[in-house]
Amino acid sequence: MMQQDELIKLVKAYDPRADEDALRRACDFSIKAHGKQLRASGEPYVSHPFEVAGILAGMKLDSASIITALLHDTVEDTLATLAEIKEQFGDEVAKLVDGVTKLSRLELQGDQTKQAENFRKLFIAMSEDIRVLLIKLADRLHNMRTLEFVEDPERRKRIALETMEIYAPLAERMGIHRMKDELEDLAFQYTNQEAREGIVARLSFLRTGSSEIIPRIIDELSKLFKENGLKASVTGREKTPYSIWTKMKRKNVTFEQLTDIMAFRAIVENVEQCYQALGIVHAKYHVIPGRFKDYISTPKPNGYRSIHTAIIGPENYRIEIQIRTPEMHEIAELGVAAHWAYKRSETATDGHQYRWLKEILDVLQHAQKPEEFLEHTKLELFQDQVFCFTPRGEIIALPRGACPVDFAYAVHSSIGDTCVGAKVNGRIVPLRTALQNGDQVEIITSKNQTPSPTWERFVVTGRAKSKIRRFARQQQLEQFAEVGWAMLHKIIKQEGVEFSEKMLESLLEQYKAKELKDIYATIGSGELSAREVFYKLYPEHKVIQPSAAVPQAPPKEGEKAKGFEPLPVKGLIRGMAVYYARCCHPLPGDKIVGIITTGKGVTVHTKGCATLANFADTPERWIDVSWEDKGRVDMQSYPARLSITIANTPGAIGNISNTISKANGNVTSLRVANREKEFFDVFLDVEVKSTEHLNDLMAVLRSASGVNSVSRVTGR
Ligand code: MN
């Protein structure tokens, strides 16, 4: 295991001004705190923080990071407290340790690989200082290097999968290729052991066939550059089994078809020499087409710069060559971590070397102000989001400021609707509490709970808002429906009619309603009158009972309702009762008008009837009516009144009666009004078919002997 002196020597080598005293105190603190704790490997636990510190020293990180690495598990796993660390090592280290501890707690929450992207975001969001992420990556790297000692195979596989899906991509995004490659290859052993073993076997077969290929090719390339007057340092390696595997999968090729099992690297002094080296290689060997990439003129988003080319090289091996400067190399290997390496050695502050860092932060941040990040080395990414856990470890991403009610609706609307309380990290909190990154949220529900309109004041997600509003609307609808039901049923009871809801269903379409409840609610809300709906159901009630309170008056004598016969009058509403006015005795052929009488029906008058003057100020009672055509009219007889003056002679009245009978009239009553010496006046009621019939009859009477005058009586 890494020893204290060895570690300090390593740090001092790249950072002579490092605080050796603080480093030693951190080593002692960690040794004391972890005491007799053991790793799964059987080693003292403290070997782990020392190794993590060593990995970070290899990346030339600052003292605060190295000290934090030494202390990173003390708060979570030992009796040591953050306050002690703050007291002994200061604010900066305490903050870093706190950050790493928070991330470690996150790891304990369930299965993250299902939502790897969210978990990565959460990690970044919770790492206020990018060094926290670097320490966490180094921590994971050492745990992966010692994963074989973890006994439970399921657990090994889960950790490996998590590494593949979360930590390796994080390392890649931060530009730390060396770490990304190693994490992936370590995880590969556990996620797909067979594939890896197959590739390893192939690789070793290749090696036995021609031992020492890599050193021989390095030699030949070095010699070539030297002959051309270029100082280059050439290295070579086999690609990792995992990168070979992904290439085989991606390009759908067999092992034999792969060109770049071996990768070589030439490091030259400056950019100009990079292109010089490329020219030398291309002049000597066959170039494999389509493999040339110039990441110097067009760097990768994470700041990576290099030239890539593939050739059929020495001894006809197909190889890949990367050409770059030492700075480019450091950035390629260390990514974000190189920032601290430069920070120390940098004296010229033109910021040129930081440009790549700006770029990577741009990529991570998707924002326009990377300067602030450089200033504080803080990762204020995903500031507009918080990531919380369900009790089962699922991640719920919410906008910043979201509360447990938002969380509940995000999980499921039924949970939101019935939510009565919430526990955050095991403690009951008010429903309006703003959630923090990494909070574990448990929603307490009750079947009897319904969404409260007051929630709308503090929820922030649109989903929660719309569900709460929808519920409020629904609730109001229920209330309106109850009121509407009561209103309609009151009328039904008053009218004493038979009613079933089936009848109301026939109106659904007309009122554009989905269900009966909607019709009741429309009545209850006042948009529709209950009586209107009632008339739609019982149209006949509308005519006879325009005002429900007035009872139907029986027809007076001589006013015979004719509603049961085919109606001779046009312009009436179906179901209307019709009466013929006694004052004017209208006859078919007369111009007529109808007068509506409340609680009774329509009385038909002749247009000349004097009685109509009584209705002059209620024009709404007048309706336009006229007689049906003759064919139907002929079937009925109508009373007409005549005033006749006849000579006072014996047998004169009998004579008139005979005359009328002959003319198909029917005398119904006769009254002598004035009897004088020579003449007397008679009022005579006759039944006739029409005015025409009456006129005929009158003409006959006038021609009869003894008749002095005949006139029709209309109006009083
Ligand atoms: Mn650890």
XYZ file of C-alpha atoms and ligand atoms in Angstrom:
717
model
C 0.000 0.000 0.000
C 0.910 3.594 -0.510
C 2.967 4.855 2.420
C 2.874 8.254 4.009
C 6.410 9.234 2.976
C 5.903 7.987 -0.542
C 2.748 10.048 -0.929
C 4.362 13.206 0.382
C 7.357 12.736 -1.875
C 5.007 12.347 -4.833
C 3.143 15.566 -4.019
C 6.315 17.532 -3.297
C 7.687 16.474 -6.665
C 5.109 18.487 -8.598
C 4.204 20.998 -5.890
C 7.263 21.982 -3.835
C 5.253 24.536 -1.880
C 2.690 21.991 -0.675
C 1.975 22.145 3.060
C 3.818 19.048 4.214
C 2.703 19.485 7.813
C -0.975 19.514 6.860
C -0.487 16.462 4.642
C 1.141 14.548 7.480
C -1.572 15.569 9.933
C -4.208 14.360 7.448
C -2.436 10.995 7.168
C -2.387 10.674 10.967
C -6.014 11.773 11.287
C -7.127 9.167 8.767
C -5.059 6.377 10.359
C -6.479 7.189 13.779
C -10.051 7.579 12.616
C -10.193 4.355 10.634
C -8.344 2.512 13.411
C -8.746 -1.217 13.040
C -11.333 -1.084 10.215
C -10.576 -3.513 7.418
C -11.289 -3.522 3.697
C -12.921 -6.487 1.995
C -9.417 -7.427 0.864
C -8.343 -7.836 4.491
C -6.054 -4.825 4.318
C -6.376 -2.011 6.873
C -9.145 0.300 5.733
C -6.805 3.277 5.731
C -5.016 1.827 2.696
C -8.029 2.977 0.669
C -7.839 6.753 1.400
C -4.079 6.565 0.918
C -4.473 4.961 -2.493
C -7.133 7.484 -3.494
C -4.757 10.277 -2.449
C -2.077 8.585 -4.536
C -4.280 8.504 -7.636
C -4.959 12.228 -7.242
C -1.276 12.949 -6.675
C -0.690 11.135 -9.956
C -2.991 13.718 -11.509
C -0.967 16.460 -9.807
C -3.898 17.836 -7.852
C -3.536 20.520 -5.178
C -2.922 19.821 -1.477
C -6.530 20.497 -0.474
C -7.640 17.699 -2.820
C -4.980 15.294 -1.508
C -5.914 16.050 2.121
C -9.586 15.619 1.311
C -8.834 12.264 -0.310
C -7.115 11.141 2.890
C -10.132 12.188 4.962
C -12.888 11.380 2.508
C -14.414 8.402 4.330
C -13.886 9.567 7.910
C -17.132 11.466 8.391
C -19.291 8.766 6.852
C -17.566 5.701 8.277
C -15.885 6.751 11.535
C -16.573 8.822 14.627
C -14.791 11.836 13.184
C -16.935 14.918 12.635
C -16.950 17.669 10.088
C -16.406 20.192 12.881
C -13.129 18.506 13.845
C -11.983 18.541 10.252
C -12.893 22.193 9.899
C -10.979 23.000 13.053
C -7.883 21.091 12.057
C -7.765 21.565 8.293
C -9.791 24.698 7.623
C -12.885 25.653 5.652
C -11.751 24.614 2.202
C -10.985 21.015 3.158
C -14.093 20.755 5.343
C -16.266 21.839 2.437
C -14.618 19.364 0.092
C -14.991 16.503 2.585
C -18.637 17.431 3.100
C -19.172 17.401 -0.655
C -17.615 13.964 -1.078
C -19.595 12.630 1.899
C -22.852 13.830 0.353
C -22.022 12.082 -2.902
C -21.191 8.891 -0.998
C -24.602 8.980 0.649
C -26.204 9.292 -2.764
C -24.531 6.090 -3.838
C -26.411 4.190 -1.171
C -29.774 5.016 -2.646
C -31.008 2.215 -4.812
C -30.397 1.371 -8.417
C -29.127 4.394 -10.275
C -28.157 2.792 -13.540
C -31.735 2.903 -14.763
C -31.516 6.652 -14.770
C -27.824 7.089 -15.341
C -28.196 10.445 -17.054
C -30.168 11.939 -14.186
C -27.752 10.504 -11.687
C -24.797 12.017 -13.482
C -26.570 15.361 -13.489
C -27.306 14.980 -9.808
C -23.651 14.235 -9.153
C -22.574 17.321 -10.998
C -25.305 19.419 -9.423
C -24.256 18.348 -5.953
C -20.556 18.902 -6.528
C -20.246 22.591 -5.951
C -16.523 22.247 -6.446
C -15.244 20.269 -9.388
C -12.554 18.760 -7.153
C -15.300 16.903 -5.297
C -16.072 15.069 -8.513
C -12.407 14.331 -9.156
C -11.976 12.883 -5.656
C -15.150 10.849 -6.075
C -13.861 9.482 -9.380
C -10.532 8.534 -7.826
C -12.436 6.888 -4.955
C -14.438 4.865 -7.448
C -11.323 3.981 -9.411
C -9.639 2.483 -6.370
C -12.803 0.631 -5.409
C -12.914 -0.796 -8.917
C -9.275 -1.848 -8.711
C -10.150 -3.835 -5.585
C -13.612 -4.992 -6.649
C -12.495 -8.612 -6.846
C -12.470 -8.727 -3.037
C -16.148 -7.916 -2.763
C -17.700 -11.310 -2.107
C -21.244 -10.976 -3.358
C -21.170 -11.477 -7.165
C -24.451 -9.592 -7.580
C -23.048 -6.628 -5.751
C -19.848 -6.754 -7.819
C -21.887 -6.690 -10.987
C -24.072 -3.839 -9.794
C -21.056 -1.723 -8.856
C -19.402 -2.502 -12.198
C -22.539 -1.548 -14.102
C -22.838 1.670 -12.182
C -19.218 2.451 -13.008
C -19.850 1.818 -16.679
C -22.994 3.893 -16.832
C -22.241 6.743 -14.496
C -18.590 7.168 -13.548
C -16.835 6.360 -16.817
C -19.057 8.772 -18.789
C -18.453 11.413 -16.128
C -14.695 10.952 -16.493
C -15.059 11.178 -20.236
C -17.063 14.359 -20.084
C -14.444 15.864 -17.859
C -11.818 14.879 -20.395
C -9.954 12.478 -18.113
C -9.371 9.792 -20.703
C -6.870 7.822 -18.722
C -9.336 7.313 -15.907
C -12.240 6.687 -18.233
C -10.321 3.915 -20.019
C -9.306 2.235 -16.789
C -12.791 2.462 -15.221
C -14.361 0.952 -18.301
C -11.914 -1.853 -18.587
C -12.184 -2.743 -14.902
C -15.973 -2.728 -15.132
C -15.870 -4.784 -18.333
C -14.442 -7.699 -16.345
C -17.643 -7.905 -14.348
C -20.268 -6.798 -16.819
C -19.181 -9.083 -19.647
C -16.488 -11.392 -18.422
C -16.679 -13.821 -21.332
C -16.228 -11.175 -23.989
C -13.296 -9.710 -22.164
C -11.583 -13.071 -21.700
C -12.007 -13.826 -25.391
C -10.343 -10.593 -26.362
C -7.544 -11.018 -23.824
C -6.846 -14.514 -25.183
C -6.689 -13.205 -28.743
C -4.335 -10.453 -27.668
C -1.955 -12.829 -25.918
C -2.039 -15.164 -28.948
C -0.969 -12.242 -31.099
C 1.834 -11.508 -28.696
C 3.229 -15.055 -28.651
C 3.234 -15.180 -32.425
C 5.548 -12.235 -32.624
C 7.010 -11.314 -29.312
C 7.978 -7.785 -28.572
C 6.090 -6.253 -31.492
C 5.333 -3.050 -29.646
C 8.951 -2.257 -28.669
C 10.107 -3.102 -32.220
C 7.575 -0.733 -33.767
C 8.451 1.986 -31.225
C 12.110 1.571 -32.256
C 11.396 1.803 -35.918
C 9.176 4.887 -35.575
C 11.708 6.627 -33.318
C 14.464 5.946 -35.838
C 12.308 7.305 -38.669
C 11.659 10.603 -36.869
C 15.341 10.927 -35.941
C 16.472 10.377 -39.552
C 14.153 13.225 -40.528
C 15.618 15.508 -37.913
C 12.622 15.501 -35.558
C 12.882 15.007 -31.807
C 9.920 12.849 -30.828
C 9.172 10.616 -27.879
C 7.298 7.531 -29.051
C 5.235 5.270 -26.811
C 3.006 2.357 -27.663
C 0.424 0.163 -26.030
C -2.228 -2.358 -26.691
C -5.673 -0.895 -26.610
C -7.761 -1.974 -23.632
C -9.968 -5.012 -24.158
C -12.997 -2.827 -23.545
C -12.116 -0.307 -26.260
C -11.426 -3.182 -28.664
C -14.787 -4.681 -27.744
C -16.736 -1.471 -28.297
C -15.003 -0.977 -31.620
C -15.902 -4.516 -32.687
C -19.478 -3.879 -31.705
C -19.694 -0.438 -33.252
C -18.078 -1.311 -36.544
C -19.524 -4.787 -36.604
C -16.126 -6.350 -37.452
C -14.270 -9.419 -36.258
C -11.144 -9.293 -34.165
C -9.006 -10.002 -37.241
C -10.469 -7.104 -39.129
C -9.586 -4.612 -36.433
C -6.872 -2.201 -37.425
C -6.014 -0.655 -34.170
C -5.310 -3.174 -31.521
C -2.073 -1.294 -31.014
C -1.884 2.429 -30.560
C 1.255 4.521 -30.706
C 1.847 8.037 -29.630
C 4.447 10.525 -30.755
C 4.959 13.549 -28.547
C 6.699 16.484 -30.168
C 7.507 19.965 -28.995
C 5.003 22.179 -30.770
C 2.056 22.292 -33.144
C 4.250 22.834 -36.190
C 6.192 19.657 -35.415
C 2.935 17.737 -35.066
C 2.195 18.324 -38.738
C 5.857 17.643 -39.596
C 5.649 14.255 -37.860
C 2.440 13.481 -39.700
C 4.141 14.212 -43.032
C 7.067 11.921 -42.186
C 4.764 9.018 -41.280
C 2.556 9.444 -44.331
C 5.573 9.620 -46.653
C 6.929 6.311 -45.431
C 3.850 4.123 -44.896
C 0.548 3.377 -46.576
C -2.230 5.400 -45.080
C -5.484 3.646 -44.196
C -8.101 5.893 -45.762
C -10.779 7.532 -43.672
C -8.884 7.354 -40.432
C -7.149 10.711 -40.406
C -8.504 13.123 -37.770
C -7.156 16.584 -37.004
C -8.302 17.480 -33.501
C -5.676 20.234 -33.337
C -7.405 22.552 -35.754
C -10.802 21.320 -34.531
C -10.556 20.279 -30.868
C -13.186 17.982 -29.325
C -15.763 19.706 -27.166
C -14.055 18.525 -23.998
C -10.811 20.245 -25.014
C -9.048 17.220 -26.470
C -6.427 18.089 -29.101
C -4.300 15.657 -31.121
C -3.719 14.307 -34.615
C -4.887 10.756 -35.316
C -3.875 8.657 -38.281
C -3.825 4.958 -39.136
C -1.194 3.309 -41.318
C 0.068 -0.020 -42.463
C 3.230 0.375 -40.478
C 6.436 -1.525 -39.690
C 6.232 -5.267 -40.430
C 2.907 -4.579 -42.117
C 1.027 -4.143 -38.858
C -2.004 -1.920 -39.052
C -1.531 0.635 -36.337
C -2.926 3.909 -35.097
C -0.654 6.858 -34.345
C -1.570 9.876 -32.249
C 0.618 12.946 -32.563
C 0.494 15.785 -30.000
C 2.447 18.234 -27.855
C 3.160 17.638 -24.107
C 0.419 20.119 -23.113
C -2.082 18.449 -25.362
C -1.044 15.161 -23.840
C -1.549 16.302 -20.293
C -4.987 17.647 -21.103
C -5.903 14.441 -22.895
C -4.898 12.378 -19.895
C -6.102 14.572 -17.072
C -8.837 16.694 -18.549
C -10.336 19.052 -15.993
C -7.769 17.930 -13.439
C -5.006 19.486 -15.529
C -6.381 22.831 -14.454
C -4.687 22.525 -11.079
C -1.450 21.343 -12.589
C -1.380 24.487 -14.695
C -2.583 26.738 -11.928
C 0.598 26.165 -9.985
C 3.149 26.395 -12.762
C 1.407 29.119 -14.648
C 3.187 32.465 -14.342
C 2.128 34.063 -17.573
C -1.543 34.703 -17.054
C -2.638 35.112 -20.634
C -5.161 32.369 -19.934
C -4.393 30.685 -23.196
C -4.000 27.282 -21.597
C -7.293 27.718 -19.831
C -9.187 27.965 -23.038
C -9.842 24.245 -23.140
C -11.175 24.411 -19.607
C -13.531 27.145 -20.622
C -14.693 24.961 -23.418
C -15.314 21.909 -21.301
C -17.182 23.938 -18.744
C -19.225 25.382 -21.552
C -20.128 21.925 -22.592
C -20.957 20.862 -19.067
C -22.814 24.006 -18.303
C -24.643 24.809 -21.556
C -24.317 28.401 -20.470
C -22.443 31.475 -21.564
C -20.401 32.545 -18.554
C -17.523 30.142 -17.934
C -15.390 32.891 -16.386
C -17.276 32.586 -13.149
C -16.524 28.925 -13.012
C -12.859 29.552 -13.504
C -12.978 32.086 -10.741
C -14.584 29.861 -8.160
C -14.009 26.463 -9.721
C -17.594 25.764 -8.881
C -19.949 23.704 -10.910
C -23.123 25.629 -10.824
C -24.639 23.369 -13.381
C -28.217 22.285 -13.515
C -28.935 25.133 -11.183
C -32.499 25.154 -12.277
C -33.034 21.549 -11.262
C -33.148 19.435 -8.133
C -32.892 15.671 -8.090
C -34.629 13.731 -5.348
C -35.114 10.083 -4.530
C -38.155 7.979 -3.892
C -37.862 5.555 -0.972
C -37.052 2.881 -3.555
C -34.166 4.915 -4.915
C -35.712 6.167 -8.127
C -34.570 9.624 -9.100
C -37.160 12.299 -9.663
C -35.909 15.407 -11.452
C -37.799 18.568 -10.518
C -37.414 22.278 -11.115
C -35.654 24.187 -8.366
C -38.053 25.304 -5.647
C -40.236 22.221 -6.046
C -41.961 20.972 -2.888
C -43.133 17.523 -1.744
C -46.492 18.035 -3.485
C -44.682 18.490 -6.806
C -42.696 15.391 -6.002
C -45.861 13.423 -5.210
C -47.502 14.394 -8.504
C -44.296 13.603 -10.380
C -44.371 10.080 -8.981
C -48.061 9.505 -9.731
C -51.153 11.672 -9.845
C -52.983 9.393 -7.412
C -50.172 9.928 -4.911
C -50.417 13.673 -5.405
C -54.190 13.660 -4.985
C -54.089 11.777 -1.689
C -50.974 13.313 -0.196
C -51.303 14.437 3.422
C -47.697 14.823 4.503
C -44.092 14.192 3.606
C -40.925 12.900 5.166
C -37.707 14.314 3.799
C -34.638 12.327 4.784
C -36.764 10.635 7.429
C -38.149 13.797 9.020
C -41.701 15.063 8.667
C -41.714 18.437 6.935
C -44.433 20.874 5.828
C -45.743 20.208 2.332
C -44.500 23.616 1.196
C -40.848 22.828 1.998
C -38.483 23.410 -0.924
C -36.635 20.202 -1.782
C -32.844 19.997 -2.023
C -30.630 17.932 -4.274
C -30.326 14.365 -3.057
C -33.262 14.550 -0.652
C -35.018 11.281 -0.105
C -38.713 12.020 -0.112
C -41.430 9.812 1.260
C -45.002 10.892 0.644
C -47.605 10.026 3.237
C -51.012 9.456 1.678
C -54.527 8.989 2.964
C -57.487 7.648 1.048
C -59.667 10.398 2.479
C -57.447 13.220 1.379
C -58.244 15.322 -1.631
C -56.106 18.019 -3.246
C -56.273 21.308 -1.450
C -56.672 24.507 -3.479
C -54.081 26.125 -1.175
C -51.427 23.810 -2.632
C -51.601 25.801 -5.808
C -49.903 28.659 -4.022
C -46.626 26.810 -3.485
C -46.307 24.093 -6.108
C -44.010 24.946 -9.036
C -44.537 22.176 -11.579
C -47.172 22.595 -14.241
C -48.234 19.023 -13.703
C -49.104 19.566 -10.047
C -50.823 22.861 -10.812
C -53.047 21.456 -13.500
C -53.994 18.425 -11.409
C -54.952 20.594 -8.452
C -57.001 22.909 -10.658
C -58.637 20.021 -12.358
C -59.654 18.589 -9.033
C -61.089 21.939 -7.898
C -63.113 22.139 -11.095
C -64.289 18.588 -10.628
C -65.363 19.316 -7.087
C -67.345 22.374 -8.145
C -68.982 20.360 -10.869
C -70.164 17.845 -8.257
C -71.683 20.598 -6.164
C -73.435 22.182 -9.120
C -74.735 18.796 -10.181
C -76.310 18.234 -6.776
C -78.044 21.604 -6.850
C -79.204 21.056 -10.433
C -80.588 17.640 -9.614
C -82.622 19.069 -6.741
C -83.977 21.910 -8.902
C -85.169 19.695 -11.708
C -86.717 17.146 -9.382
C -88.660 19.830 -7.550
C -90.410 20.805 -10.767
C -91.047 17.193 -11.674
C -92.692 16.699 -8.307
C -94.778 19.863 -8.666
C -96.044 18.800 -12.040
C -96.697 15.286 -10.832
C -95.289 13.628 -13.930
C -93.600 10.319 -14.368
C -89.852 10.731 -14.700
C -86.907 8.487 -15.350
C -83.304 9.471 -16.023
C -83.555 7.614 -19.304
C -85.668 10.501 -20.559
C -82.968 12.970 -19.646
C -80.400 10.917 -21.550
C -82.178 11.853 -24.772
C -81.066 15.442 -24.161
C -77.327 14.663 -23.716
C -76.449 15.426 -27.279
C -78.565 18.557 -27.473
C -76.795 20.033 -24.434
C -73.380 18.736 -25.567
C -73.080 16.833 -22.309
C -71.165 13.612 -21.744
C -73.228 12.412 -18.851
C -76.364 13.346 -16.916
C -74.183 14.904 -14.235
C -73.097 17.530 -16.754
C -76.719 18.510 -17.452
C -77.484 18.731 -13.742
C -74.294 20.783 -13.230
C -75.278 23.191 -16.000
C -78.654 23.646 -14.307
C -76.980 24.026 -10.907
C -74.570 26.639 -12.205
C -77.471 28.702 -13.529
C -76.438 28.428 -17.158
C -79.590 26.518 -17.959
C -83.006 26.897 -16.360
C -84.539 23.830 -14.807
C -87.918 24.713 -16.294
C -86.445 24.869 -19.770
C -85.119 21.365 -19.366
C -88.464 20.278 -17.970
C -90.315 21.596 -21.050
C -87.855 19.817 -23.292
C -88.926 16.623 -21.551
C -92.678 17.443 -21.354
C -93.460 19.852 -24.191
C -97.229 19.599 -23.672
C -96.875 21.182 -20.247
C -95.394 24.276 -21.710
C -98.540 25.447 -23.513
C -101.161 24.740 -20.966
C -99.188 25.797 -17.966
C -97.017 28.721 -18.892
C -97.250 29.703 -15.256
C -97.325 26.693 -13.062
C -99.347 28.205 -10.245
C -102.651 28.882 -12.100
C -105.026 25.928 -12.109
C -106.894 25.142 -15.283
C -110.299 26.776 -15.382
C -113.163 24.661 -16.719
C -114.631 26.025 -19.954
C -117.698 28.125 -19.400
C -120.985 27.090 -20.857
C -121.110 27.530 -24.576
C -117.364 27.606 -24.865
C -116.654 24.173 -26.059
C -113.066 23.096 -26.218
C -112.345 21.714 -29.610
C -108.826 20.519 -28.994
C -109.816 16.904 -29.529
C -110.858 17.479 -33.117
C -108.659 18.182 -36.086
C -107.950 21.828 -35.654
C -109.580 24.181 -38.120
C -107.314 27.022 -37.084
C -103.761 27.543 -38.334
C -101.028 29.267 -36.351
C -101.715 27.552 -33.057
C -99.041 25.642 -31.165
C -99.638 21.945 -30.935
C -101.426 20.970 -27.783
C -103.083 24.345 -27.373
C -106.664 24.407 -26.262
C -108.855 26.579 -28.521
C -112.039 28.430 -27.693
C -114.280 30.560 -29.908
C -115.211 33.865 -28.444
C -118.868 34.227 -27.511
C -118.732 37.913 -28.144
C -118.080 37.763 -31.860
C -118.697 34.154 -32.841
C -116.015 33.905 -35.490
C -116.796 31.797 -38.489
C -114.567 30.204 -41.031
C -114.034 32.907 -43.585
C -113.810 35.605 -40.924
C -110.473 37.286 -40.354
C -109.505 36.104 -36.922
C -106.954 36.635 -34.206
C -106.003 34.519 -31.156
C -105.703 35.810 -27.629
C -103.739 33.759 -25.122
C -105.430 33.420 -21.805
C -103.289 32.417 -18.881
C -104.134 29.000 -17.596
C -106.704 28.383 -20.304
C -105.476 28.477 -23.869
C -106.345 30.525 -26.907
C -109.586 32.294 -27.565
C -110.290 33.101 -31.188
C -111.932 36.429 -31.984
C -112.921 38.050 -35.249
C -110.560 40.832 -36.149
C -113.350 43.354 -35.866
C -114.474 42.245 -32.415
C -114.833 45.134 -30.014
C -113.551 42.986 -27.122
C -110.072 43.094 -28.618
C -109.721 46.635 -27.324
C -109.342 45.099 -23.860
C -106.098 43.418 -24.949
C -104.545 46.407 -26.671
C -101.901 46.857 -23.994
C -100.810 43.232 -23.849
C -99.609 42.565 -27.392
C -97.652 39.535 -26.211
C -100.970 37.703 -25.779
C -101.946 38.120 -29.422
C -101.134 35.374 -31.855
C -101.608 35.300 -35.550
C -104.108 32.655 -36.574
C -106.171 31.858 -39.629
C -108.678 29.240 -40.719
C -107.627 25.971 -42.256
C -108.640 25.351 -45.830
C -112.257 24.596 -46.636
C -112.218 20.816 -46.842
C -111.508 20.423 -43.187
C -113.640 23.338 -42.086
C -116.777 21.828 -43.634
C -116.782 19.017 -41.181
C -117.767 21.307 -38.320
C -120.478 23.820 -37.554
C -119.987 27.130 -35.778
C -122.445 29.318 -33.911
C -123.346 32.663 -35.406
C -125.696 35.265 -34.050
C -128.150 37.186 -36.167
C -130.338 40.155 -35.381
C -133.590 40.122 -37.379
C -136.459 42.595 -37.505
C -139.670 41.047 -38.592
C -143.230 42.229 -39.075
C -145.552 41.468 -36.218
C -147.725 39.057 -38.047
C -148.983 35.649 -37.012
C -146.693 32.743 -38.010
C -143.758 35.032 -38.779
C -141.335 33.315 -36.354
C -142.289 29.867 -37.583
C -141.743 31.036 -41.069
C -138.203 32.159 -40.285
C -137.408 28.854 -38.601
C -138.560 26.925 -41.676
C -136.588 29.116 -43.982
C -133.415 28.476 -41.932
C -133.947 24.729 -41.887
C -134.335 24.665 -45.620
C -131.033 26.476 -45.963
C -129.251 23.744 -43.851
C -128.915 26.013 -40.854
C -129.697 24.877 -37.358
C -131.358 27.298 -34.929
C -129.955 26.797 -31.436
C -131.612 29.688 -29.630
C -133.993 32.497 -30.255
C -134.747 35.453 -28.079
C -137.295 38.195 -28.716
C -135.788 41.477 -27.575
C -138.179 44.213 -28.572
C -141.737 43.560 -29.350
C -143.518 46.581 -30.791
C -146.817 47.041 -32.466
C -145.758 46.468 -36.026
C -142.263 45.000 -35.712
C -140.224 43.055 -33.249
C -136.516 42.356 -32.928
C -135.250 38.805 -32.638
C -131.752 37.565 -31.729
C -131.147 34.273 -33.331
C -128.226 31.854 -32.849
C -127.602 29.507 -35.755
C -125.023 26.878 -36.473
C -123.366 27.305 -39.846
C -120.319 25.962 -41.620
C -118.765 29.263 -42.626
C -119.325 32.913 -43.380
C -120.308 31.909 -46.883
C -122.934 29.610 -45.479
C -124.123 32.354 -43.160
C -124.308 34.893 -45.996
C -126.419 32.471 -48.060
C -128.689 31.959 -45.122
C -129.061 35.681 -44.502
C -129.884 36.271 -48.200
C -132.632 33.648 -47.997
C -134.017 35.224 -44.811
C -134.085 38.680 -46.363
C -136.114 37.399 -49.237
C -138.579 35.745 -46.878
C -141.927 37.483 -46.347
C -142.330 39.578 -43.245
C -138.588 40.033 -42.734
C -137.643 43.643 -42.548
C -133.884 43.439 -41.913
C -131.204 40.825 -41.158
C -127.727 41.519 -39.744
C -124.992 39.528 -38.114
C -124.080 40.418 -34.585
C -120.304 40.614 -33.835
C -119.312 42.023 -30.541
C -121.497 43.260 -27.855
Mn -13.952 5.764 -0.389
